[in-house]
PDB file of C-alpha atoms and ligand atoms in Angstrom:
ATOM      1  CA  UNK A 188      76.128 215.427 127.214  1.00  0.00           C
ATOM      2  CA  UNK A 189      73.146 213.451 128.572  1.00  0.00           C
ATOM      3  CA  UNK A 190      74.313 211.045 131.249  1.00  0.00           C
ATOM      4  CA  UNK A 191      73.970 207.172 130.845  1.00  0.00           C
ATOM      5  CA  UNK A 192      72.096 204.896 133.083  1.00  0.00           C
ATOM      6  CA  UNK A 193      73.933 201.528 133.865  1.00  0.00           C
ATOM      7  CA  UNK A 194      72.411 198.994 131.182  1.00  0.00           C
ATOM      8  CA  UNK A 195      73.313 201.723 128.664  1.00  0.00           C
ATOM      9  CA  UNK A 196      76.834 202.495 129.959  1.00  0.00           C
ATOM     10  CA  UNK A 197      77.529 198.635 130.195  1.00  0.00           C
ATOM     11  CA  UNK A 198      76.278 197.947 126.870  1.00  0.00           C
ATOM     12  CA  UNK A 199      78.811 200.381 125.511  1.00  0.00           C
ATOM     13  CA  UNK A 200      81.539 199.189 127.732  1.00  0.00           C
ATOM     14  CA  UNK A 201      81.064 195.728 126.677  1.00  0.00           C
ATOM     15  CA  UNK A 202      81.036 197.094 122.844  1.00  0.00           C
ATOM     16  CA  UNK A 203      84.718 198.403 123.810  1.00  0.00           C
ATOM     17  CA  UNK A 204      85.892 194.977 125.152  1.00  0.00           C
ATOM     18  CA  UNK A 205      85.340 195.661 128.799  1.00  0.00           C
ATOM     19  CA  UNK A 206      84.092 192.664 130.640  1.00  0.00           C
ATOM     20  CA  UNK A 207      82.708 194.686 133.500  1.00  0.00           C
ATOM     21  CA  UNK A 208      82.334 198.363 134.493  1.00  0.00           C
ATOM     22  CA  UNK A 209      84.219 199.776 137.632  1.00  0.00           C
ATOM     23  CA  UNK A 210      81.999 202.201 139.679  1.00  0.00           C
ATOM     24  CA  UNK A 211      84.276 204.445 141.614  1.00  0.00           C
ATOM     25  CA  UNK A 212      83.257 206.431 144.588  1.00  0.00           C
ATOM     26  CA  UNK A 213      83.811 210.200 144.424  1.00  0.00           C
ATOM     27  CA  UNK A 214      85.069 211.726 147.935  1.00  0.00           C
ATOM     28  CA  UNK A 215      85.270 215.359 147.003  1.00  0.00           C
ATOM     29  CA  UNK A 216      84.810 217.648 144.045  1.00  0.00           C
ATOM     30  CA  UNK A 217      88.627 218.381 143.845  1.00  0.00           C
ATOM     31  CA  UNK A 218      89.212 214.874 142.714  1.00  0.00           C
ATOM     32  CA  UNK A 219      86.634 214.789 140.040  1.00  0.00           C
ATOM     33  CA  UNK A 220      89.127 215.788 136.962  1.00  0.00           C
ATOM     34  CA  UNK A 221      91.103 212.698 137.940  1.00  0.00           C
ATOM     35  CA  UNK A 222      88.415 210.590 137.101  1.00  0.00           C
ATOM     36  CA  UNK A 223      87.760 211.928 133.622  1.00  0.00           C
ATOM     37  CA  UNK A 224      91.695 211.879 133.021  1.00  0.00           C
ATOM     38  CA  UNK A 225      91.888 207.944 133.980  1.00  0.00           C
ATOM     39  CA  UNK A 226      88.933 207.163 131.656  1.00  0.00           C
ATOM     40  CA  UNK A 227      90.550 209.036 128.929  1.00  0.00           C
ATOM     41  CA  UNK A 228      94.010 207.239 129.483  1.00  0.00           C
ATOM     42  CA  UNK A 229      92.086 203.823 129.569  1.00  0.00           C
ATOM     43  CA  UNK A 230      89.713 204.785 126.892  1.00  0.00           C
ATOM     44  CA  UNK A 231      86.818 203.600 129.141  1.00  0.00           C
ATOM     45  CA  UNK A 232      83.450 204.711 129.856  1.00  0.00           C
ATOM     46  CA  UNK A 233      83.066 206.013 133.454  1.00  0.00           C
ATOM     47  CA  UNK A 234      80.835 205.494 136.315  1.00  0.00           C
ATOM     48  CA  UNK A 235      81.134 207.861 139.246  1.00  0.00           C
ATOM     49  CA  UNK A 236      79.290 206.925 142.264  1.00  0.00           C
ATOM     50  CA  UNK A 237      78.342 209.154 145.338  1.00  0.00           C
ATOM     51  CA  UNK A 238      77.585 208.160 148.750  1.00  0.00           C
ATOM     52  CA  UNK A 239      74.559 209.867 150.252  1.00  0.00           C
ATOM     53  CA  UNK A 240      77.174 211.701 152.720  1.00  0.00           C
ATOM     54  CA  UNK A 241      79.004 213.220 149.818  1.00  0.00           C
ATOM     55  CA  UNK A 242      75.881 214.066 147.839  1.00  0.00           C
ATOM     56  CA  UNK A 243      74.650 215.902 151.027  1.00  0.00           C
ATOM     57  CA  UNK A 244      78.066 217.688 151.743  1.00  0.00           C
ATOM     58  CA  UNK A 245      78.491 218.677 147.925  1.00  0.00           C
ATOM     59  CA  UNK A 246      74.804 219.206 146.771  1.00  0.00           C
ATOM     60  CA  UNK A 247      73.151 216.752 144.212  1.00  0.00           C
ATOM     61  CA  UNK A 248      72.593 219.558 141.514  1.00  0.00           C
ATOM     62  CA  UNK A 249      76.317 220.643 141.834  1.00  0.00           C
ATOM     63  CA  UNK A 250      77.476 216.928 141.251  1.00  0.00           C
ATOM     64  CA  UNK A 251      75.116 216.511 138.231  1.00  0.00           C
ATOM     65  CA  UNK A 252      76.069 219.757 136.682  1.00  0.00           C
ATOM     66  CA  UNK A 253      79.967 219.181 136.998  1.00  0.00           C
ATOM     67  CA  UNK A 254      80.064 215.543 135.957  1.00  0.00           C
ATOM     68  CA  UNK A 255      77.604 216.287 132.993  1.00  0.00           C
ATOM     69  CA  UNK A 256      79.760 219.221 132.059  1.00  0.00           C
ATOM     70  CA  UNK A 257      82.951 217.388 132.053  1.00  0.00           C
ATOM     71  CA  UNK A 258      81.354 214.489 130.337  1.00  0.00           C
ATOM     72  CA  UNK A 259      80.645 216.856 127.469  1.00  0.00           C
ATOM     73  CA  UNK A 260      83.573 218.478 127.232  1.00  0.00           C
ATOM     74  CA  UNK A 261      85.938 215.398 127.600  1.00  0.00           C
ATOM     75  CA  UNK A 262      83.263 213.563 125.273  1.00  0.00           C
ATOM     76  CA  UNK A 263      83.500 210.533 127.962  1.00  0.00           C
ATOM     77  CA  UNK A 264      80.312 208.408 128.252  1.00  0.00           C
ATOM     78  CA  UNK A 265      79.519 208.774 131.772  1.00  0.00           C
ATOM     79  CA  UNK A 266      76.907 207.306 134.328  1.00  0.00           C
ATOM     80  CA  UNK A 267      76.404 209.097 137.586  1.00  0.00           C
ATOM     81  CA  UNK A 268      75.163 206.815 140.367  1.00  0.00           C
ATOM     82  CA  UNK A 269      73.833 207.274 143.814  1.00  0.00           C
ATOM     83  CA  UNK A 270      75.543 204.753 146.058  1.00  0.00           C
ATOM     84  CA  UNK A 271      73.866 202.797 149.090  1.00  0.00           C
ATOM     85  CA  UNK A 272      70.628 205.139 149.766  1.00  0.00           C
ATOM     86  CA  UNK A 273      67.956 203.727 152.159  1.00  0.00           C
ATOM     87  CA  UNK A 274      65.945 206.924 152.195  1.00  0.00           C
ATOM     88  CA  UNK A 275      63.501 207.049 149.304  1.00  0.00           C
ATOM     89  CA  UNK A 276      63.362 211.064 149.551  1.00  0.00           C
ATOM     90  CA  UNK A 277      67.208 211.166 149.042  1.00  0.00           C
ATOM     91  CA  UNK A 278      66.719 208.997 145.832  1.00  0.00           C
ATOM     92  CA  UNK A 279      64.008 211.370 144.614  1.00  0.00           C
ATOM     93  CA  UNK A 280      66.190 214.195 145.227  1.00  0.00           C
ATOM     94  CA  UNK A 281      68.965 212.443 143.269  1.00  0.00           C
ATOM     95  CA  UNK A 282      66.686 211.487 140.273  1.00  0.00           C
ATOM     96  CA  UNK A 283      65.233 215.105 140.173  1.00  0.00           C
ATOM     97  CA  UNK A 284      68.639 216.580 140.115  1.00  0.00           C
ATOM     98  CA  UNK A 285      69.437 214.301 137.252  1.00  0.00           C
ATOM     99  CA  UNK A 286      71.540 211.350 138.501  1.00  0.00           C
ATOM    100  CA  UNK A 287      71.138 208.758 135.848  1.00  0.00           C
ATOM    101  CA  UNK A 288      71.284 205.469 138.443  1.00  0.00           C
ATOM    102  CA  UNK A 289      70.491 205.158 141.914  1.00  0.00           C
ATOM    103  CA  UNK A 290      71.204 202.320 144.612  1.00  0.00           C
ATOM    104  CA  UNK A 291      68.362 201.475 147.010  1.00  0.00           C
ATOM    105  CA  UNK A 292      69.786 199.677 150.088  1.00  0.00           C
ATOM    106  CA  UNK A 293      67.247 197.574 151.819  1.00  0.00           C
ATOM    107  CA  UNK A 294      69.710 194.913 152.863  1.00  0.00           C
ATOM    108  CA  UNK A 295      68.987 195.721 156.473  1.00  0.00           C
ATOM    109  CA  UNK A 296      65.344 194.644 155.999  1.00  0.00           C
ATOM    110  CA  UNK A 297      63.582 191.414 155.563  1.00  0.00           C
ATOM    111  CA  UNK A 298      63.583 190.365 152.063  1.00  0.00           C
ATOM    112  CA  UNK A 299      59.604 190.775 151.898  1.00  0.00           C
ATOM    113  CA  UNK A 300      60.088 194.550 152.748  1.00  0.00           C
ATOM    114  CA  UNK A 301      63.544 194.984 150.681  1.00  0.00           C
ATOM    115  CA  UNK A 302      61.335 193.645 147.577  1.00  0.00           C
ATOM    116  CA  UNK A 303      58.280 196.118 148.189  1.00  0.00           C
ATOM    117  CA  UNK A 304      60.629 199.115 149.013  1.00  0.00           C
ATOM    118  CA  UNK A 305      62.821 198.361 145.768  1.00  0.00           C
ATOM    119  CA  UNK A 306      59.822 197.896 143.658  1.00  0.00           C
ATOM    120  CA  UNK A 307      58.603 201.453 144.958  1.00  0.00           C
ATOM    121  CA  UNK A 308      62.012 202.832 143.815  1.00  0.00           C
ATOM    122  CA  UNK A 309      61.898 201.343 140.538  1.00  0.00           C
ATOM    123  CA  UNK A 310      58.361 202.757 140.041  1.00  0.00           C
ATOM    124  CA  UNK A 311      59.752 206.094 140.739  1.00  0.00           C
ATOM    125  CA  UNK A 312      63.229 205.773 138.727  1.00  0.00           C
ATOM    126  CA  UNK A 313      62.212 203.914 135.541  1.00  0.00           C
ATOM    127  CA  UNK A 314      59.756 206.255 133.909  1.00  0.00           C
ATOM    128  CA  UNK A 315      62.791 208.857 134.178  1.00  0.00           C
ATOM    129  CA  UNK A 316      65.261 206.324 132.450  1.00  0.00           C
ATOM    130  CA  UNK A 317      67.057 206.009 135.697  1.00  0.00           C
ATOM    131  CA  UNK A 318      68.574 202.661 136.581  1.00  0.00           C
ATOM    132  CA  UNK A 319      68.144 200.817 140.030  1.00  0.00           C
ATOM    133  CA  UNK A 320      70.620 198.771 141.962  1.00  0.00           C
ATOM    134  CA  UNK A 321      69.511 196.811 145.078  1.00  0.00           C
ATOM    135  CA  UNK A 322      71.314 194.805 147.651  1.00  0.00           C
ATOM    136  CA  UNK A 323      70.589 191.440 149.057  1.00  0.00           C
ATOM    137  CA  UNK A 324      72.377 189.868 152.198  1.00  0.00           C
ATOM    138  CA  UNK A 325      74.723 191.796 154.261  1.00  0.00           C
ATOM    139  CA  UNK A 326      78.180 192.805 153.488  1.00  0.00           C
ATOM    140  CA  UNK A 327      80.604 193.681 156.251  1.00  0.00           C
ATOM    141  CA  UNK A 328      82.636 196.594 156.911  1.00  0.00           C
ATOM    142  CA  UNK A 329      82.208 200.197 157.093  1.00  0.00           C
ATOM    143  CA  UNK A 330      80.565 202.198 154.228  1.00  0.00           C
ATOM    144  CA  UNK A 331      79.554 206.059 154.356  1.00  0.00           C
ATOM    145  CA  UNK A 332      79.894 205.723 158.278  1.00  0.00           C
ATOM    146  CA  UNK A 333      77.510 202.655 158.803  1.00  0.00           C
ATOM    147  CA  UNK A 334      79.300 199.613 160.023  1.00  0.00           C
ATOM    148  CA  UNK A 335      78.250 195.978 159.498  1.00  0.00           C
ATOM    149  CA  UNK A 336      80.206 193.895 162.216  1.00  0.00           C
ATOM    150  CA  UNK A 337      81.441 190.615 161.087  1.00  0.00           C
ATOM    151  CA  UNK A 338      78.635 188.718 162.984  1.00  0.00           C
ATOM    152  CA  UNK A 339      76.153 190.571 160.935  1.00  0.00           C
ATOM    153  CA  UNK A 340      77.381 189.716 157.612  1.00  0.00           C
ATOM    154  CA  UNK A 341      75.077 187.519 155.842  1.00  0.00           C
ATOM    155  CA  UNK A 342      75.887 186.011 152.335  1.00  0.00           C
ATOM    156  CA  UNK A 343      73.317 185.944 149.382  1.00  0.00           C
ATOM    157  CA  UNK A 344      71.767 182.743 148.730  1.00  0.00           C
ATOM    158  CA  UNK A 345      70.902 181.501 145.103  1.00  0.00           C
ATOM    159  CA  UNK A 346      67.355 180.894 145.934  1.00  0.00           C
ATOM    160  CA  UNK A 347      66.715 184.505 147.525  1.00  0.00           C
ATOM    161  CA  UNK A 348      68.632 186.225 144.637  1.00  0.00           C
ATOM    162  CA  UNK A 349      66.241 184.577 142.094  1.00  0.00           C
ATOM    163  CA  UNK A 350      63.045 185.381 143.928  1.00  0.00           C
ATOM    164  CA  UNK A 351      64.444 188.934 144.321  1.00  0.00           C
ATOM    165  CA  UNK A 352      65.036 189.574 140.699  1.00  0.00           C
ATOM    166  CA  UNK A 353      62.154 187.825 139.614  1.00  0.00           C
ATOM    167  CA  UNK A 354      59.940 189.962 141.857  1.00  0.00           C
ATOM    168  CA  UNK A 355      61.512 193.239 141.221  1.00  0.00           C
ATOM    169  CA  UNK A 356      63.009 193.372 137.685  1.00  0.00           C
ATOM    170  CA  UNK A 357      65.612 195.401 139.356  1.00  0.00           C
ATOM    171  CA  UNK A 358      68.596 196.399 136.863  1.00  0.00           C
ATOM    172  CA  UNK A 359      71.583 195.264 138.801  1.00  0.00           C
ATOM    173  CA  UNK A 360      71.950 193.274 142.138  1.00  0.00           C
ATOM    174  CA  UNK A 361      74.393 193.610 144.820  1.00  0.00           C
ATOM    175  CA  UNK A 362      75.483 190.410 146.272  1.00  0.00           C
ATOM    176  CA  UNK A 363      77.204 189.471 149.612  1.00  0.00           C
ATOM    177  CA  UNK A 364      79.700 187.043 148.472  1.00  0.00           C
ATOM    178  CA  UNK A 365      82.621 187.667 150.948  1.00  0.00           C
ATOM    179  CA  UNK A 366      83.937 191.101 150.007  1.00  0.00           C
ATOM    180  CA  UNK A 367      83.993 193.884 152.532  1.00  0.00           C
ATOM    181  CA  UNK A 368      83.666 197.584 152.531  1.00  0.00           C
ATOM    182  CA  UNK A 369      86.847 199.514 153.356  1.00  0.00           C
ATOM    183  CA  UNK A 370      90.318 198.229 154.240  1.00  0.00           C
ATOM    184  CA  UNK A 371      90.787 194.292 154.782  1.00  0.00           C
ATOM    185  CA  UNK A 372      92.978 193.200 157.672  1.00  0.00           C
ATOM    186  CA  UNK A 373      93.697 189.890 155.696  1.00  0.00           C
ATOM    187  CA  UNK A 374      92.921 188.886 152.265  1.00  0.00           C
ATOM    188  CA  UNK A 375      89.429 189.152 150.842  1.00  0.00           C
ATOM    189  CA  UNK A 376      87.750 185.654 151.093  1.00  0.00           C
ATOM    190  CA  UNK A 377      85.431 185.764 147.857  1.00  0.00           C
ATOM    191  CA  UNK A 378      83.191 182.596 147.628  1.00  0.00           C
ATOM    192  CA  UNK A 379      83.457 182.181 143.861  1.00  0.00           C
ATOM    193  CA  UNK A 380      81.417 179.052 143.606  1.00  0.00           C
ATOM    194  CA  UNK A 381      78.400 180.961 145.388  1.00  0.00           C
ATOM    195  CA  UNK A 382      79.046 183.379 142.777  1.00  0.00           C
ATOM    196  CA  UNK A 383      78.900 181.357 139.960  1.00  0.00           C
ATOM    197  CA  UNK A 384      75.673 179.603 141.241  1.00  0.00           C
ATOM    198  CA  UNK A 385      73.746 183.025 141.624  1.00  0.00           C
ATOM    199  CA  UNK A 386      75.094 184.048 138.078  1.00  0.00           C
ATOM    200  CA  UNK A 387      73.665 180.724 136.702  1.00  0.00           C
ATOM    201  CA  UNK A 388      70.282 181.337 138.411  1.00  0.00           C
ATOM    202  CA  UNK A 389      69.579 184.990 137.476  1.00  0.00           C
ATOM    203  CA  UNK A 390      69.990 187.012 133.989  1.00  0.00           C
ATOM    204  CA  UNK A 391      70.496 190.249 135.967  1.00  0.00           C
ATOM    205  CA  UNK A 392      73.732 192.149 136.299  1.00  0.00           C
ATOM    206  CA  UNK A 393      75.626 191.484 139.494  1.00  0.00           C
ATOM    207  CA  UNK A 394      77.383 194.010 141.439  1.00  0.00           C
ATOM    208  CA  UNK A 395      80.519 193.422 143.710  1.00  0.00           C
ATOM    209  CA  UNK A 396      81.021 195.924 146.631  1.00  0.00           C
ATOM    210  CA  UNK A 397      84.029 196.307 148.450  1.00  0.00           C
ATOM    211  CA  UNK A 398      86.689 196.155 145.690  1.00  0.00           C
ATOM    212  CA  UNK A 399      89.383 197.834 147.577  1.00  0.00           C
ATOM    213  CA  UNK A 400      92.203 195.426 148.570  1.00  0.00           C
ATOM    214  CA  UNK A 401      90.677 192.833 146.263  1.00  0.00           C
ATOM    215  CA  UNK A 402      93.510 191.181 144.350  1.00  0.00           C
ATOM    216  CA  UNK A 403      93.701 191.500 140.644  1.00  0.00           C
ATOM    217  CA  UNK A 404      93.151 187.678 140.321  1.00  0.00           C
ATOM    218  CA  UNK A 405      90.235 187.728 142.574  1.00  0.00           C
ATOM    219  CA  UNK A 406      88.776 190.746 140.581  1.00  0.00           C
ATOM    220  CA  UNK A 407      89.195 188.820 137.400  1.00  0.00           C
ATOM    221  CA  UNK A 408      87.902 185.839 138.598  1.00  0.00           C
ATOM    222  CA  UNK A 409      84.750 187.559 140.056  1.00  0.00           C
ATOM    223  CA  UNK A 410      84.259 189.303 136.743  1.00  0.00           C
ATOM    224  CA  UNK A 411      84.394 186.028 134.863  1.00  0.00           C
ATOM    225  CA  UNK A 412      82.071 184.601 137.493  1.00  0.00           C
ATOM    226  CA  UNK A 413      79.343 186.823 136.330  1.00  0.00           C
ATOM    227  CA  UNK A 414      80.106 190.330 137.928  1.00  0.00           C
ATOM    228  CA  UNK A 415      79.081 193.435 135.556  1.00  0.00           C
ATOM    229  CA  UNK A 416      79.722 196.120 138.144  1.00  0.00           C
ATOM    230  CA  UNK A 417      82.624 196.687 140.489  1.00  0.00           C
ATOM    231  CA  UNK A 418      82.561 198.859 143.372  1.00  0.00           C
ATOM    232  CA  UNK A 419      86.005 200.583 144.483  1.00  0.00           C
ATOM    233  CA  UNK A 420      85.855 203.423 146.781  1.00  0.00           C
ATOM    234  CA  UNK A 421      88.414 203.558 149.829  1.00  0.00           C
ATOM    235  CA  UNK A 422      91.318 203.253 147.376  1.00  0.00           C
ATOM    236  CA  UNK A 423      90.716 206.536 145.866  1.00  0.00           C
ATOM    237  CA  UNK A 424      90.358 208.066 149.341  1.00  0.00           C
ATOM    238  CA  UNK A 425      93.633 206.538 150.514  1.00  0.00           C
ATOM    239  CA  UNK A 426      95.658 207.517 147.690  1.00  0.00           C
ATOM    240  CA  UNK A 427      94.523 211.116 147.734  1.00  0.00           C
ATOM    241  CA  UNK A 428      94.753 211.603 151.596  1.00  0.00           C
ATOM    242  CA  UNK A 429      98.260 209.738 151.544  1.00  0.00           C
ATOM    243  CA  UNK A 430      99.645 212.215 148.926  1.00  0.00           C
ATOM    244  CA  UNK A 431      98.029 215.379 150.663  1.00  0.00           C
ATOM    245  CA  UNK A 432      99.382 214.236 153.726  1.00  0.00           C
ATOM    246  CA  UNK A 433     103.005 214.455 152.352  1.00  0.00           C
ATOM    247  CA  UNK A 434     102.569 217.534 150.191  1.00  0.00           C
ATOM    248  CA  UNK A 435     100.653 219.485 152.836  1.00  0.00           C
ATOM    249  CA  UNK A 436     103.587 218.505 155.262  1.00  0.00           C
ATOM    250  CA  UNK A 437     106.293 219.606 153.091  1.00  0.00           C
ATOM    251  CA  UNK A 438     104.763 222.870 151.634  1.00  0.00           C
ATOM    252  CA  UNK A 439     104.586 226.377 153.064  1.00  0.00           C
ATOM    253  CA  UNK A 440     100.901 228.075 153.869  1.00  0.00           C
ATOM    254  CA  UNK A 441     101.759 230.548 151.279  1.00  0.00           C
ATOM    255  CA  UNK A 442     102.387 228.094 148.599  1.00  0.00           C
ATOM    256  CA  UNK A 443      99.284 227.515 145.914  1.00  0.00           C
ATOM    257  CA  UNK A 444      96.922 224.888 147.283  1.00  0.00           C
ATOM    258  CA  UNK A 445      97.258 223.465 143.915  1.00  0.00           C
ATOM    259  CA  UNK A 446     100.774 222.464 144.469  1.00  0.00           C
ATOM    260  CA  UNK A 447      99.613 220.088 147.192  1.00  0.00           C
ATOM    261  CA  UNK A 448      96.468 218.787 145.259  1.00  0.00           C
ATOM    262  CA  UNK A 449      98.019 217.718 141.825  1.00  0.00           C
ATOM    263  CA  UNK A 450     100.268 215.140 143.174  1.00  0.00           C
ATOM    264  CA  UNK A 451      97.215 213.884 145.050  1.00  0.00           C
ATOM    265  CA  UNK A 452      94.978 213.964 142.012  1.00  0.00           C
ATOM    266  CA  UNK A 453      97.832 212.152 139.833  1.00  0.00           C
ATOM    267  CA  UNK A 454      97.815 209.452 142.477  1.00  0.00           C
ATOM    268  CA  UNK A 455      94.064 208.824 141.839  1.00  0.00           C
ATOM    269  CA  UNK A 456      94.234 209.007 138.139  1.00  0.00           C
ATOM    270  CA  UNK A 457      96.959 206.319 138.132  1.00  0.00           C
ATOM    271  CA  UNK A 458      94.922 203.891 140.646  1.00  0.00           C
ATOM    272  CA  UNK A 459      91.649 204.369 138.389  1.00  0.00           C
ATOM    273  CA  UNK A 460      93.383 203.823 135.164  1.00  0.00           C
ATOM    274  CA  UNK A 461      94.842 200.608 136.550  1.00  0.00           C
ATOM    275  CA  UNK A 462      91.581 199.468 137.862  1.00  0.00           C
ATOM    276  CA  UNK A 463      89.936 200.419 134.435  1.00  0.00           C
ATOM    277  CA  UNK A 464      92.204 198.565 132.637  1.00  0.00           C
ATOM    278  CA  UNK A 465      91.788 195.285 134.922  1.00  0.00           C
ATOM    279  CA  UNK A 466      88.173 195.144 133.389  1.00  0.00           C
ATOM    280  CA  UNK A 467      88.974 194.934 129.859  1.00  0.00           C
TER     281      UNK A 467
HETATM  282  P1  LIG B 613      85.460 199.946 149.111  1.00  0.00           P
HETATM  283  O1  LIG B 613      85.437 201.110 149.637  1.00  0.00           O
HETATM  284  O2  LIG B 613      85.838 198.861 150.052  1.00  0.00           O
HETATM  285  O3  LIG B 613      86.235 199.838 147.972  1.00  0.00           O
HETATM  286  O4  LIG B 613      84.031 199.654 148.699  1.00  0.00           O
HETATM  287  C1  LIG B 613      83.161 200.561 147.978  1.00  0.00           C
HETATM  288  C2  LIG B 613      81.973 200.284 147.769  1.00  0.00           C
HETATM  289  O5  LIG B 613      81.461 198.927 147.742  1.00  0.00           O
HETATM  290  C3  LIG B 613      80.782 201.419 147.609  1.00  0.00           C
HETATM  291  O6  LIG B 613      79.649 200.723 147.733  1.00  0.00           O
END
């Protein structure tokens, strides 16, 4: 089955009464069946995103082949998205391998450079039917080993967001409105008013990063306030590693490794199903 790009998958999700798409980081290949099982349980289209670290670890082509094969056998409309990538060569590798969506992350650059580079990535991706996400403002926390400290967080302004989407025509824009990547030490402080103002000023789908640890209420409010894609990453890692710690600890080295991994995958399926149902 051909993989969907983001706008096509969003359209399909909306036709099935989803208000937004969850986009879920895959941390290792062993977890992959759990994502499809959750999509089946929730009767949801599926968006899987891959950090560049995971793509380098597993191989771009292996990921495309494995995800396409499961999408076909399970009959789940699926988008495979490269998460946070600031290297255009890695983006090209992903597109050539068959990823259906990519994120160019130029959030560390000034807005002029971010716009110029995003346009180059769009020129590369759009003729291949691949959607492009960009990011404006700096989201705090650690993502794929890169840390943005609290003092370096910068929130997306309405004027910059409008200029950015007008000048790039990007398919979706990640905004910095108070969430952080990774585990929260307190409650997420989402700036719902800022988000609504950005939504009113732009017609482009908006992305909320740092979905782990955001309360269900905040998540629903953010979606009502204009978010179309919600990234959740750390949560699945926490579930999987947490269960593995228990099962590996209790088991014997001669036990089939499946015995250790099946409960971990069940935990991931459960959390993914919950999140998918939240966006309905
Ligand atoms: P969390 O790991 O905080 O859920 O964030 C994921 C993310 O935004 C990936 O881009």
